[in-house]
Amino acid sequence: MPELPEVETVRMGLAKWVTGRTIATAEVLHPRAIRRHLPGDAHFAAVLTGRTVLDVSRRGKYLWLPLDSGDAIIGHLGMSGQLLMQPADAEDEKHLRIRFTFTDGGPQLRFVDQRTFGGLSVSEGGAELPDEISHIARDPMDPLFDDAAFNARMRGRHTEVKRALLDQTLISGVGNIYADEALWRAKLHGTRPTDQLTRPAVARLLGHVRDVLGEAIVAGGTSFDELYVNVNGESGYFDRSLNAYGRENEPCHRCGAIIRREQFMNRSSFSCPRCQPKPRKTA
Ligand SMILES: [Zn+2]
């Protein structure tokens, strides 16, 4: 599943390719890909035709393309979605769901999604920040992310630290993989209670979250299956430098203890039993 670094990689690639270009046609090849656009495919095409893309923005794992009409195209990649730039004469992908052509006749923007959990929609008046995603917190790479407010809110919650990292209303863009990596670096077990963390401990953890995400963005995103490729069709390679995630039964890179896997929120968590001891149960 694409996480923030992958989506940021796609955003940067897209921004290079579509900013300033005017949409000639918006063709929906599978209705499921615009299921969140309730007025349907004819309306989708009508409000986008002739509009110029001003930029490509991101909040958490959502992308949006502000348009000169004041509306925006919102995109979510879901489990397997890809936004690809393709020459106009390139053959259709097997799972091509939406195709945009541009008035300059240059490369097309294609939304390809095997499982179609992702999709696109139009947010009316959403150019600045679509209402549909305004509940999502800023991510820690956002220059306007408020470290002090995050620290206070995190410690004010009666929850577990990994649960808090995955809460998109508190901090966005940190998925399962990067949460495990940041917790390993911070030497914290994911079930540690947030209200027992000190202010410096939360600040350190936030620093590790930023480092992990920043390194992954530089590396072009993590790829765990063949489905994720960035906008130019290249897979990321950050998975080669993971310390915890996916390393069950392998030695910890710091202390040599064997990395364990536990079930957490219907997913797998990976941690080092020595570096990241579980919190003592309180009665
Ligand atoms: Zn260790």
PDB file of C-alpha atoms and ligand atoms in Angstrom:
ATOM      1  CA  MET A   1       0.000   0.000   0.000  1.00  0.00           C
ATOM      2  CA  PRO A   2       1.498   3.368  -0.922  1.00  0.00           C
ATOM      3  CA  GLU A   3       2.480   5.481   2.076  1.00  0.00           C
ATOM      4  CA  LEU A   4       3.458   9.123   2.293  1.00  0.00           C
ATOM      5  CA  PRO A   5       6.895   8.790   0.631  1.00  0.00           C
ATOM      6  CA  GLU A   6       5.428   6.950  -2.340  1.00  0.00           C
ATOM      7  CA  VAL A   7       2.595   9.441  -2.704  1.00  0.00           C
ATOM      8  CA  GLU A   8       5.046  12.332  -2.359  1.00  0.00           C
ATOM      9  CA  THR A   9       7.202  10.779  -5.084  1.00  0.00           C
ATOM     10  CA  VAL A  10       4.133  10.570  -7.312  1.00  0.00           C
ATOM     11  CA  ARG A  11       3.237  14.186  -6.438  1.00  0.00           C
ATOM     12  CA  MET A  12       6.662  15.497  -7.399  1.00  0.00           C
ATOM     13  CA  GLY A  13       6.653  13.537 -10.637  1.00  0.00           C
ATOM     14  CA  LEU A  14       3.138  14.619 -11.545  1.00  0.00           C
ATOM     15  CA  ALA A  15       3.808  18.266 -10.739  1.00  0.00           C
ATOM     16  CA  LYS A  16       6.629  18.228 -13.261  1.00  0.00           C
ATOM     17  CA  TRP A  17       4.429  16.681 -15.958  1.00  0.00           C
ATOM     18  CA  VAL A  18       0.972  18.254 -15.637  1.00  0.00           C
ATOM     19  CA  THR A  19       1.359  21.735 -14.123  1.00  0.00           C
ATOM     20  CA  GLY A  20       0.239  24.405 -16.566  1.00  0.00           C
ATOM     21  CA  ARG A  21      -1.334  21.944 -19.018  1.00  0.00           C
ATOM     22  CA  THR A  22      -4.961  22.147 -20.145  1.00  0.00           C
ATOM     23  CA  ILE A  23      -7.181  19.053 -20.083  1.00  0.00           C
ATOM     24  CA  ALA A  24      -8.672  18.180 -23.479  1.00  0.00           C
ATOM     25  CA  THR A  25     -10.607  15.050 -22.471  1.00  0.00           C
ATOM     26  CA  ALA A  26     -11.313  13.087 -19.289  1.00  0.00           C
ATOM     27  CA  GLU A  27     -12.384   9.583 -20.172  1.00  0.00           C
ATOM     28  CA  VAL A  28     -13.687   7.189 -17.488  1.00  0.00           C
ATOM     29  CA  LEU A  29     -13.202   3.566 -18.493  1.00  0.00           C
ATOM     30  CA  HIS A  30     -14.454   2.020 -15.239  1.00  0.00           C
ATOM     31  CA  PRO A  31     -17.192   3.663 -13.114  1.00  0.00           C
ATOM     32  CA  ARG A  32     -15.740   2.263  -9.871  1.00  0.00           C
ATOM     33  CA  ALA A  33     -12.701   4.525 -10.241  1.00  0.00           C
ATOM     34  CA  ILE A  34     -14.927   7.623  -9.833  1.00  0.00           C
ATOM     35  CA  ARG A  35     -17.415   6.145  -7.331  1.00  0.00           C
ATOM     36  CA  ARG A  36     -16.753   9.054  -4.954  1.00  0.00           C
ATOM     37  CA  HIS A  37     -17.744  11.468  -7.718  1.00  0.00           C
ATOM     38  CA  LEU A  38     -21.491  11.098  -7.204  1.00  0.00           C
ATOM     39  CA  PRO A  39     -22.723  13.071 -10.276  1.00  0.00           C
ATOM     40  CA  GLY A  40     -21.136  10.420 -12.530  1.00  0.00           C
ATOM     41  CA  ASP A  41     -18.787  10.203 -15.485  1.00  0.00           C
ATOM     42  CA  ALA A  42     -20.451  12.671 -17.882  1.00  0.00           C
ATOM     43  CA  HIS A  43     -20.313  15.360 -15.195  1.00  0.00           C
ATOM     44  CA  PHE A  44     -16.713  14.391 -14.324  1.00  0.00           C
ATOM     45  CA  ALA A  45     -15.695  14.929 -17.953  1.00  0.00           C
ATOM     46  CA  ALA A  46     -17.722  18.128 -18.360  1.00  0.00           C
ATOM     47  CA  VAL A  47     -16.260  19.976 -15.353  1.00  0.00           C
ATOM     48  CA  LEU A  48     -12.681  19.005 -16.246  1.00  0.00           C
ATOM     49  CA  THR A  49     -12.612  19.603 -19.998  1.00  0.00           C
ATOM     50  CA  GLY A  50     -10.807  22.827 -20.876  1.00  0.00           C
ATOM     51  CA  ARG A  51      -9.467  23.315 -17.334  1.00  0.00           C
ATOM     52  CA  THR A  52      -5.822  24.040 -16.649  1.00  0.00           C
ATOM     53  CA  VAL A  53      -3.933  22.229 -13.888  1.00  0.00           C
ATOM     54  CA  LEU A  54      -2.264  24.782 -11.613  1.00  0.00           C
ATOM     55  CA  ASP A  55      -0.240  22.485  -9.344  1.00  0.00           C
ATOM     56  CA  VAL A  56      -0.207  19.099  -7.587  1.00  0.00           C
ATOM     57  CA  SER A  57      -0.731  19.177  -3.814  1.00  0.00           C
ATOM     58  CA  ARG A  58      -0.828  16.520  -1.115  1.00  0.00           C
ATOM     59  CA  ARG A  59      -2.316  16.014   2.343  1.00  0.00           C
ATOM     60  CA  GLY A  60      -1.370  12.681   3.877  1.00  0.00           C
ATOM     61  CA  LYS A  61      -1.897  10.070   1.202  1.00  0.00           C
ATOM     62  CA  TYR A  62      -4.346  12.202  -0.785  1.00  0.00           C
ATOM     63  CA  LEU A  63      -3.301  14.155  -3.833  1.00  0.00           C
ATOM     64  CA  TRP A  64      -5.199  17.018  -5.340  1.00  0.00           C
ATOM     65  CA  LEU A  65      -4.768  18.964  -8.545  1.00  0.00           C
ATOM     66  CA  PRO A  66      -6.008  22.552  -8.187  1.00  0.00           C
ATOM     67  CA  LEU A  67      -7.611  23.805 -11.415  1.00  0.00           C
ATOM     68  CA  ASP A  68      -8.104  27.287 -12.858  1.00  0.00           C
ATOM     69  CA  SER A  69     -11.862  26.856 -12.262  1.00  0.00           C
ATOM     70  CA  GLY A  70     -11.316  26.840  -8.468  1.00  0.00           C
ATOM     71  CA  ASP A  71     -12.214  23.134  -8.376  1.00  0.00           C
ATOM     72  CA  ALA A  72      -9.734  20.330  -7.817  1.00  0.00           C
ATOM     73  CA  ILE A  73      -9.243  16.737  -8.885  1.00  0.00           C
ATOM     74  CA  ILE A  74      -8.757  14.587  -5.753  1.00  0.00           C
ATOM     75  CA  GLY A  75      -6.880  11.345  -6.061  1.00  0.00           C
ATOM     76  CA  HIS A  76      -6.292   8.431  -3.704  1.00  0.00           C
ATOM     77  CA  LEU A  77      -4.152   5.510  -4.814  1.00  0.00           C
ATOM     78  CA  GLY A  78      -5.766   2.973  -2.467  1.00  0.00           C
ATOM     79  CA  MET A  79      -3.937  -0.360  -2.416  1.00  0.00           C
ATOM     80  CA  SER A  80      -2.744  -0.587  -5.992  1.00  0.00           C
ATOM     81  CA  GLY A  81      -3.492   2.668  -7.823  1.00  0.00           C
ATOM     82  CA  GLN A  82      -0.948   4.260 -10.124  1.00  0.00           C
ATOM     83  CA  LEU A  83      -0.898   7.619 -11.837  1.00  0.00           C
ATOM     84  CA  LEU A  84       1.185   7.220 -14.964  1.00  0.00           C
ATOM     85  CA  MET A  85       2.320   9.592 -17.673  1.00  0.00           C
ATOM     86  CA  GLN A  86       2.227   7.837 -21.041  1.00  0.00           C
ATOM     87  CA  PRO A  87       2.856   8.918 -24.618  1.00  0.00           C
ATOM     88  CA  ALA A  88      -0.426   9.344 -26.492  1.00  0.00           C
ATOM     89  CA  ASP A  89       0.311   6.327 -28.694  1.00  0.00           C
ATOM     90  CA  ALA A  90       1.200   3.959 -25.822  1.00  0.00           C
ATOM     91  CA  GLU A  91      -0.999   0.875 -25.605  1.00  0.00           C
ATOM     92  CA  ASP A  92      -3.727   0.905 -22.939  1.00  0.00           C
ATOM     93  CA  GLU A  93      -2.765  -0.729 -19.650  1.00  0.00           C
ATOM     94  CA  LYS A  94      -4.823  -3.812 -18.709  1.00  0.00           C
ATOM     95  CA  HIS A  95      -6.262  -2.001 -15.681  1.00  0.00           C
ATOM     96  CA  LEU A  96      -6.566   1.493 -17.181  1.00  0.00           C
ATOM     97  CA  ARG A  97      -9.477   3.207 -15.415  1.00  0.00           C
ATOM     98  CA  ILE A  98      -9.268   6.906 -16.319  1.00  0.00           C
ATOM     99  CA  ARG A  99      -7.438   8.697 -19.112  1.00  0.00           C
ATOM    100  CA  PHE A 100      -6.737  12.431 -19.390  1.00  0.00           C
ATOM    101  CA  THR A 101      -5.526  13.931 -22.639  1.00  0.00           C
ATOM    102  CA  PHE A 102      -4.175  17.454 -22.875  1.00  0.00           C
ATOM    103  CA  THR A 103      -4.637  20.174 -25.485  1.00  0.00           C
ATOM    104  CA  ASP A 104      -0.919  20.128 -26.298  1.00  0.00           C
ATOM    105  CA  GLY A 105      -1.197  16.526 -27.517  1.00  0.00           C
ATOM    106  CA  GLY A 106       1.649  15.542 -25.152  1.00  0.00           C
ATOM    107  CA  PRO A 107       1.799  12.654 -22.682  1.00  0.00           C
ATOM    108  CA  GLN A 108      -1.489  11.458 -21.213  1.00  0.00           C
ATOM    109  CA  LEU A 109      -2.200  11.118 -17.512  1.00  0.00           C
ATOM    110  CA  ARG A 110      -3.556   7.652 -16.793  1.00  0.00           C
ATOM    111  CA  PHE A 111      -5.066   6.241 -13.619  1.00  0.00           C
ATOM    112  CA  VAL A 112      -4.385   2.521 -13.541  1.00  0.00           C
ATOM    113  CA  ASP A 113      -5.656   0.380 -10.681  1.00  0.00           C
ATOM    114  CA  GLN A 114      -5.882  -3.403 -10.600  1.00  0.00           C
ATOM    115  CA  ARG A 115      -8.049  -3.647  -7.494  1.00  0.00           C
ATOM    116  CA  THR A 116      -9.706  -0.227  -7.906  1.00  0.00           C
ATOM    117  CA  PHE A 117      -9.751   0.630  -4.188  1.00  0.00           C
ATOM    118  CA  GLY A 118      -8.327   4.010  -5.189  1.00  0.00           C
ATOM    119  CA  GLY A 119     -10.003   6.579  -7.371  1.00  0.00           C
ATOM    120  CA  LEU A 120     -10.478  10.146  -8.509  1.00  0.00           C
ATOM    121  CA  SER A 121     -13.217  12.694  -7.899  1.00  0.00           C
ATOM    122  CA  VAL A 122     -13.793  16.409  -8.430  1.00  0.00           C
ATOM    123  CA  SER A 123     -14.003  18.656  -5.386  1.00  0.00           C
ATOM    124  CA  GLU A 124     -16.096  21.722  -6.147  1.00  0.00           C
ATOM    125  CA  GLY A 125     -14.264  24.841  -4.985  1.00  0.00           C
ATOM    126  CA  GLY A 126     -11.536  22.597  -3.559  1.00  0.00           C
ATOM    127  CA  ALA A 127      -8.512  24.164  -5.232  1.00  0.00           C
ATOM    128  CA  GLU A 128      -7.014  25.479  -1.989  1.00  0.00           C
ATOM    129  CA  LEU A 129      -7.935  22.524   0.272  1.00  0.00           C
ATOM    130  CA  PRO A 130     -10.757  20.131  -0.640  1.00  0.00           C
ATOM    131  CA  ASP A 131     -13.455  19.801   2.066  1.00  0.00           C
ATOM    132  CA  GLU A 132     -13.315  16.042   1.567  1.00  0.00           C
ATOM    133  CA  ILE A 133      -9.814  15.870   3.069  1.00  0.00           C
ATOM    134  CA  SER A 134      -9.764  18.874   5.399  1.00  0.00           C
ATOM    135  CA  HIS A 135     -10.147  16.575   8.456  1.00  0.00           C
ATOM    136  CA  ILE A 136      -6.777  14.990   7.731  1.00  0.00           C
ATOM    137  CA  ALA A 137      -3.958  16.404   9.824  1.00  0.00           C
ATOM    138  CA  ARG A 138      -0.859  17.896   8.233  1.00  0.00           C
ATOM    139  CA  ASP A 139       1.996  15.480   7.781  1.00  0.00           C
ATOM    140  CA  PRO A 140       5.336  15.968   9.549  1.00  0.00           C
ATOM    141  CA  MET A 141       7.082  16.978   6.298  1.00  0.00           C
ATOM    142  CA  ASP A 142       4.655  19.888   5.906  1.00  0.00           C
ATOM    143  CA  PRO A 143       6.394  23.207   6.789  1.00  0.00           C
ATOM    144  CA  LEU A 144       3.246  24.251   8.704  1.00  0.00           C
ATOM    145  CA  PHE A 145       3.150  21.120  10.899  1.00  0.00           C
ATOM    146  CA  ASP A 146       2.959  22.306  14.529  1.00  0.00           C
ATOM    147  CA  ASP A 147       5.462  20.261  16.590  1.00  0.00           C
ATOM    148  CA  ALA A 148       4.438  21.676  19.986  1.00  0.00           C
ATOM    149  CA  ALA A 149       0.726  21.103  19.367  1.00  0.00           C
ATOM    150  CA  PHE A 150       1.394  17.554  18.158  1.00  0.00           C
ATOM    151  CA  ASN A 151       3.502  16.829  21.228  1.00  0.00           C
ATOM    152  CA  ALA A 152       0.809  18.079  23.607  1.00  0.00           C
ATOM    153  CA  ARG A 153      -2.021  16.279  21.795  1.00  0.00           C
ATOM    154  CA  MET A 154      -0.087  13.010  21.653  1.00  0.00           C
ATOM    155  CA  ARG A 155       0.666  13.045  25.375  1.00  0.00           C
ATOM    156  CA  GLY A 156      -2.901  14.134  26.132  1.00  0.00           C
ATOM    157  CA  ARG A 157      -4.324  10.974  24.603  1.00  0.00           C
ATOM    158  CA  HIS A 158      -4.932   7.743  26.473  1.00  0.00           C
ATOM    159  CA  THR A 159      -3.829   5.433  23.726  1.00  0.00           C
ATOM    160  CA  GLU A 160      -0.861   3.429  22.457  1.00  0.00           C
ATOM    161  CA  VAL A 161       1.947   5.183  20.637  1.00  0.00           C
ATOM    162  CA  LYS A 162       1.665   3.235  17.381  1.00  0.00           C
ATOM    163  CA  ARG A 163      -2.095   3.746  17.329  1.00  0.00           C
ATOM    164  CA  ALA A 164      -1.493   7.494  17.700  1.00  0.00           C
ATOM    165  CA  LEU A 165       1.051   7.521  14.845  1.00  0.00           C
ATOM    166  CA  LEU A 166      -1.522   5.876  12.565  1.00  0.00           C
ATOM    167  CA  ASP A 167      -4.311   8.319  13.548  1.00  0.00           C
ATOM    168  CA  GLN A 168      -4.745  10.561  10.496  1.00  0.00           C
ATOM    169  CA  THR A 169      -6.492  13.257  12.546  1.00  0.00           C
ATOM    170  CA  LEU A 170      -3.375  13.630  14.733  1.00  0.00           C
ATOM    171  CA  ILE A 171      -0.598  13.205  12.175  1.00  0.00           C
ATOM    172  CA  SER A 172      -1.044  12.115   8.584  1.00  0.00           C
ATOM    173  CA  GLY A 173       0.977  10.067   6.168  1.00  0.00           C
ATOM    174  CA  VAL A 174       2.562   7.629   8.641  1.00  0.00           C
ATOM    175  CA  GLY A 175       1.491   4.128   7.688  1.00  0.00           C
ATOM    176  CA  ASN A 176       2.348   0.770   9.191  1.00  0.00           C
ATOM    177  CA  ILE A 177       5.818   0.444   7.651  1.00  0.00           C
ATOM    178  CA  TYR A 178       7.136   3.859   8.648  1.00  0.00           C
ATOM    179  CA  ALA A 179       5.546   3.699  12.092  1.00  0.00           C
ATOM    180  CA  ASP A 180       7.470   0.471  12.789  1.00  0.00           C
ATOM    181  CA  GLU A 181      10.707   1.966  11.463  1.00  0.00           C
ATOM    182  CA  ALA A 182      10.396   5.161  13.505  1.00  0.00           C
ATOM    183  CA  LEU A 183       9.496   3.224  16.681  1.00  0.00           C
ATOM    184  CA  TRP A 184      12.542   0.975  16.186  1.00  0.00           C
ATOM    185  CA  ARG A 185      14.794   4.021  15.884  1.00  0.00           C
ATOM    186  CA  ALA A 186      13.193   5.618  18.935  1.00  0.00           C
ATOM    187  CA  LYS A 187      13.510   2.315  20.886  1.00  0.00           C
ATOM    188  CA  LEU A 188       9.826   2.386  21.761  1.00  0.00           C
ATOM    189  CA  HIS A 189       7.399  -0.538  21.653  1.00  0.00           C
ATOM    190  CA  GLY A 190       4.209   0.364  19.766  1.00  0.00           C
ATOM    191  CA  THR A 191       1.956  -0.390  22.726  1.00  0.00           C
ATOM    192  CA  ARG A 192       3.634   2.159  25.005  1.00  0.00           C
ATOM    193  CA  PRO A 193       0.944   4.441  26.493  1.00  0.00           C
ATOM    194  CA  THR A 194       1.172   7.937  25.010  1.00  0.00           C
ATOM    195  CA  ASP A 195       0.234   9.637  28.280  1.00  0.00           C
ATOM    196  CA  GLN A 196       3.348   8.159  29.896  1.00  0.00           C
ATOM    197  CA  LEU A 197       5.758   9.512  27.278  1.00  0.00           C
ATOM    198  CA  THR A 198       7.783  12.575  28.161  1.00  0.00           C
ATOM    199  CA  ARG A 199       7.857  15.672  25.991  1.00  0.00           C
ATOM    200  CA  PRO A 200      11.478  14.958  24.873  1.00  0.00           C
ATOM    201  CA  ALA A 201      10.565  11.336  24.073  1.00  0.00           C
ATOM    202  CA  VAL A 202       7.752  12.482  21.772  1.00  0.00           C
ATOM    203  CA  ALA A 203      10.034  15.096  20.206  1.00  0.00           C
ATOM    204  CA  ARG A 204      12.672  12.401  19.547  1.00  0.00           C
ATOM    205  CA  LEU A 205      10.065  10.073  18.061  1.00  0.00           C
ATOM    206  CA  LEU A 206       8.816  12.848  15.773  1.00  0.00           C
ATOM    207  CA  GLY A 207      12.392  13.461  14.654  1.00  0.00           C
ATOM    208  CA  HIS A 208      12.752   9.774  13.759  1.00  0.00           C
ATOM    209  CA  VAL A 209       9.430   9.819  11.882  1.00  0.00           C
ATOM    210  CA  ARG A 210      10.735  12.750   9.813  1.00  0.00           C
ATOM    211  CA  ASP A 211      14.082  11.046   9.175  1.00  0.00           C
ATOM    212  CA  VAL A 212      12.448   7.805   8.026  1.00  0.00           C
ATOM    213  CA  LEU A 213       9.975   9.578   5.750  1.00  0.00           C
ATOM    214  CA  GLY A 214      12.642  11.924   4.393  1.00  0.00           C
ATOM    215  CA  GLU A 215      15.019   9.063   3.583  1.00  0.00           C
ATOM    216  CA  ALA A 216      12.216   7.137   1.901  1.00  0.00           C
ATOM    217  CA  ILE A 217      11.246  10.153  -0.215  1.00  0.00           C
ATOM    218  CA  VAL A 218      14.847  10.487  -1.348  1.00  0.00           C
ATOM    219  CA  ALA A 219      14.925   6.780  -2.173  1.00  0.00           C
ATOM    220  CA  GLY A 220      11.754   7.108  -4.219  1.00  0.00           C
ATOM    221  CA  GLY A 221       9.413   5.264  -1.897  1.00  0.00           C
ATOM    222  CA  THR A 222       9.184   1.725  -0.588  1.00  0.00           C
ATOM    223  CA  SER A 223       7.933  -1.014  -2.843  1.00  0.00           C
ATOM    224  CA  PHE A 224       6.581  -4.276  -1.467  1.00  0.00           C
ATOM    225  CA  ASP A 225       4.765  -5.482  -4.505  1.00  0.00           C
ATOM    226  CA  GLU A 226       5.094  -5.037  -8.211  1.00  0.00           C
ATOM    227  CA  LEU A 227       2.059  -2.775  -8.356  1.00  0.00           C
ATOM    228  CA  TYR A 228       3.592   0.360  -6.959  1.00  0.00           C
ATOM    229  CA  VAL A 229       5.643   2.368  -9.379  1.00  0.00           C
ATOM    230  CA  ASN A 230       6.189   6.082  -9.384  1.00  0.00           C
ATOM    231  CA  VAL A 231       4.938   8.407 -12.060  1.00  0.00           C
ATOM    232  CA  ASN A 232       7.780   7.449 -14.384  1.00  0.00           C
ATOM    233  CA  GLY A 233       7.172   3.756 -13.854  1.00  0.00           C
ATOM    234  CA  GLU A 234      10.173   3.115 -11.616  1.00  0.00           C
ATOM    235  CA  SER A 235       9.909   1.102  -8.419  1.00  0.00           C
ATOM    236  CA  GLY A 236      11.184   2.532  -5.161  1.00  0.00           C
ATOM    237  CA  TYR A 237      13.975   0.833  -3.286  1.00  0.00           C
ATOM    238  CA  PHE A 238      13.802   2.017   0.328  1.00  0.00           C
ATOM    239  CA  ASP A 239      12.831  -1.527   1.375  1.00  0.00           C
ATOM    240  CA  ARG A 240      16.504  -2.451   1.216  1.00  0.00           C
ATOM    241  CA  SER A 241      17.206  -0.237   4.214  1.00  0.00           C
ATOM    242  CA  LEU A 242      14.387  -1.275   6.568  1.00  0.00           C
ATOM    243  CA  ASN A 243      15.391  -2.134  10.135  1.00  0.00           C
ATOM    244  CA  ALA A 244      12.188  -3.585  11.562  1.00  0.00           C
ATOM    245  CA  TYR A 245       9.330  -3.930   9.104  1.00  0.00           C
ATOM    246  CA  GLY A 246       9.167  -7.299   7.367  1.00  0.00           C
ATOM    247  CA  ARG A 247      12.255  -8.620   9.193  1.00  0.00           C
ATOM    248  CA  GLU A 248      10.683 -11.287  11.420  1.00  0.00           C
ATOM    249  CA  ASN A 249      13.299 -13.809  12.673  1.00  0.00           C
ATOM    250  CA  GLU A 250      16.174 -11.704  11.355  1.00  0.00           C
ATOM    251  CA  PRO A 251      18.737 -10.133  13.692  1.00  0.00           C
ATOM    252  CA  CYS A 252      18.258  -6.556  14.902  1.00  0.00           C
ATOM    253  CA  HIS A 253      20.740  -4.289  13.116  1.00  0.00           C
ATOM    254  CA  ARG A 254      21.537  -2.605  16.447  1.00  0.00           C
ATOM    255  CA  CYS A 255      21.760  -5.380  19.056  1.00  0.00           C
ATOM    256  CA  GLY A 256      21.482  -8.706  17.198  1.00  0.00           C
ATOM    257  CA  ALA A 257      18.313  -9.881  19.001  1.00  0.00           C
ATOM    258  CA  ILE A 258      15.756 -11.598  16.765  1.00  0.00           C
ATOM    259  CA  ILE A 259      13.073  -9.261  15.396  1.00  0.00           C
ATOM    260  CA  ARG A 260       9.577 -10.327  16.441  1.00  0.00           C
ATOM    261  CA  ARG A 261       6.244  -9.989  14.683  1.00  0.00           C
ATOM    262  CA  GLU A 262       3.033  -9.276  16.596  1.00  0.00           C
ATOM    263  CA  GLN A 263      -0.550  -8.657  15.557  1.00  0.00           C
ATOM    264  CA  PHE A 264      -1.669  -5.066  16.016  1.00  0.00           C
ATOM    265  CA  MET A 265      -4.837  -3.423  14.663  1.00  0.00           C
ATOM    266  CA  ASN A 266      -5.328  -6.362  12.240  1.00  0.00           C
ATOM    267  CA  ARG A 267      -1.848  -5.832  10.847  1.00  0.00           C
ATOM    268  CA  SER A 268       1.639  -7.024  11.652  1.00  0.00           C
ATOM    269  CA  SER A 269       4.007  -5.035  13.828  1.00  0.00           C
ATOM    270  CA  PHE A 270       7.737  -5.714  13.819  1.00  0.00           C
ATOM    271  CA  SER A 271      10.024  -4.756  16.685  1.00  0.00           C
ATOM    272  CA  CYS A 272      13.164  -5.737  18.558  1.00  0.00           C
ATOM    273  CA  PRO A 273      12.444  -7.464  21.897  1.00  0.00           C
ATOM    274  CA  ARG A 274      15.633  -6.062  23.449  1.00  0.00           C
ATOM    275  CA  CYS A 275      15.667  -2.492  22.076  1.00  0.00           C
ATOM    276  CA  GLN A 276      11.891  -2.069  22.311  1.00  0.00           C
ATOM    277  CA  PRO A 277      10.656  -3.792  25.476  1.00  0.00           C
ATOM    278  CA  LYS A 278       6.914  -4.055  25.942  1.00  0.00           C
ATOM    279  CA  PRO A 279       5.452  -1.754  28.584  1.00  0.00           C
ATOM    280  CA  ARG A 280       4.751  -3.361  31.935  1.00  0.00           C
ATOM    281  CA  LYS A 281       1.059  -4.127  32.361  1.00  0.00           C
ATOM    282  CA  THR A 282      -0.569  -1.831  34.860  1.00  0.00           C
ATOM    283  CA  ALA A 283      -3.330  -3.315  36.976  1.00  0.00           C
TER     284      ALA A 283
HETATM  285 ZN    ZN B   1      17.706  -4.515  19.024  1.00  0.00          ZN
END
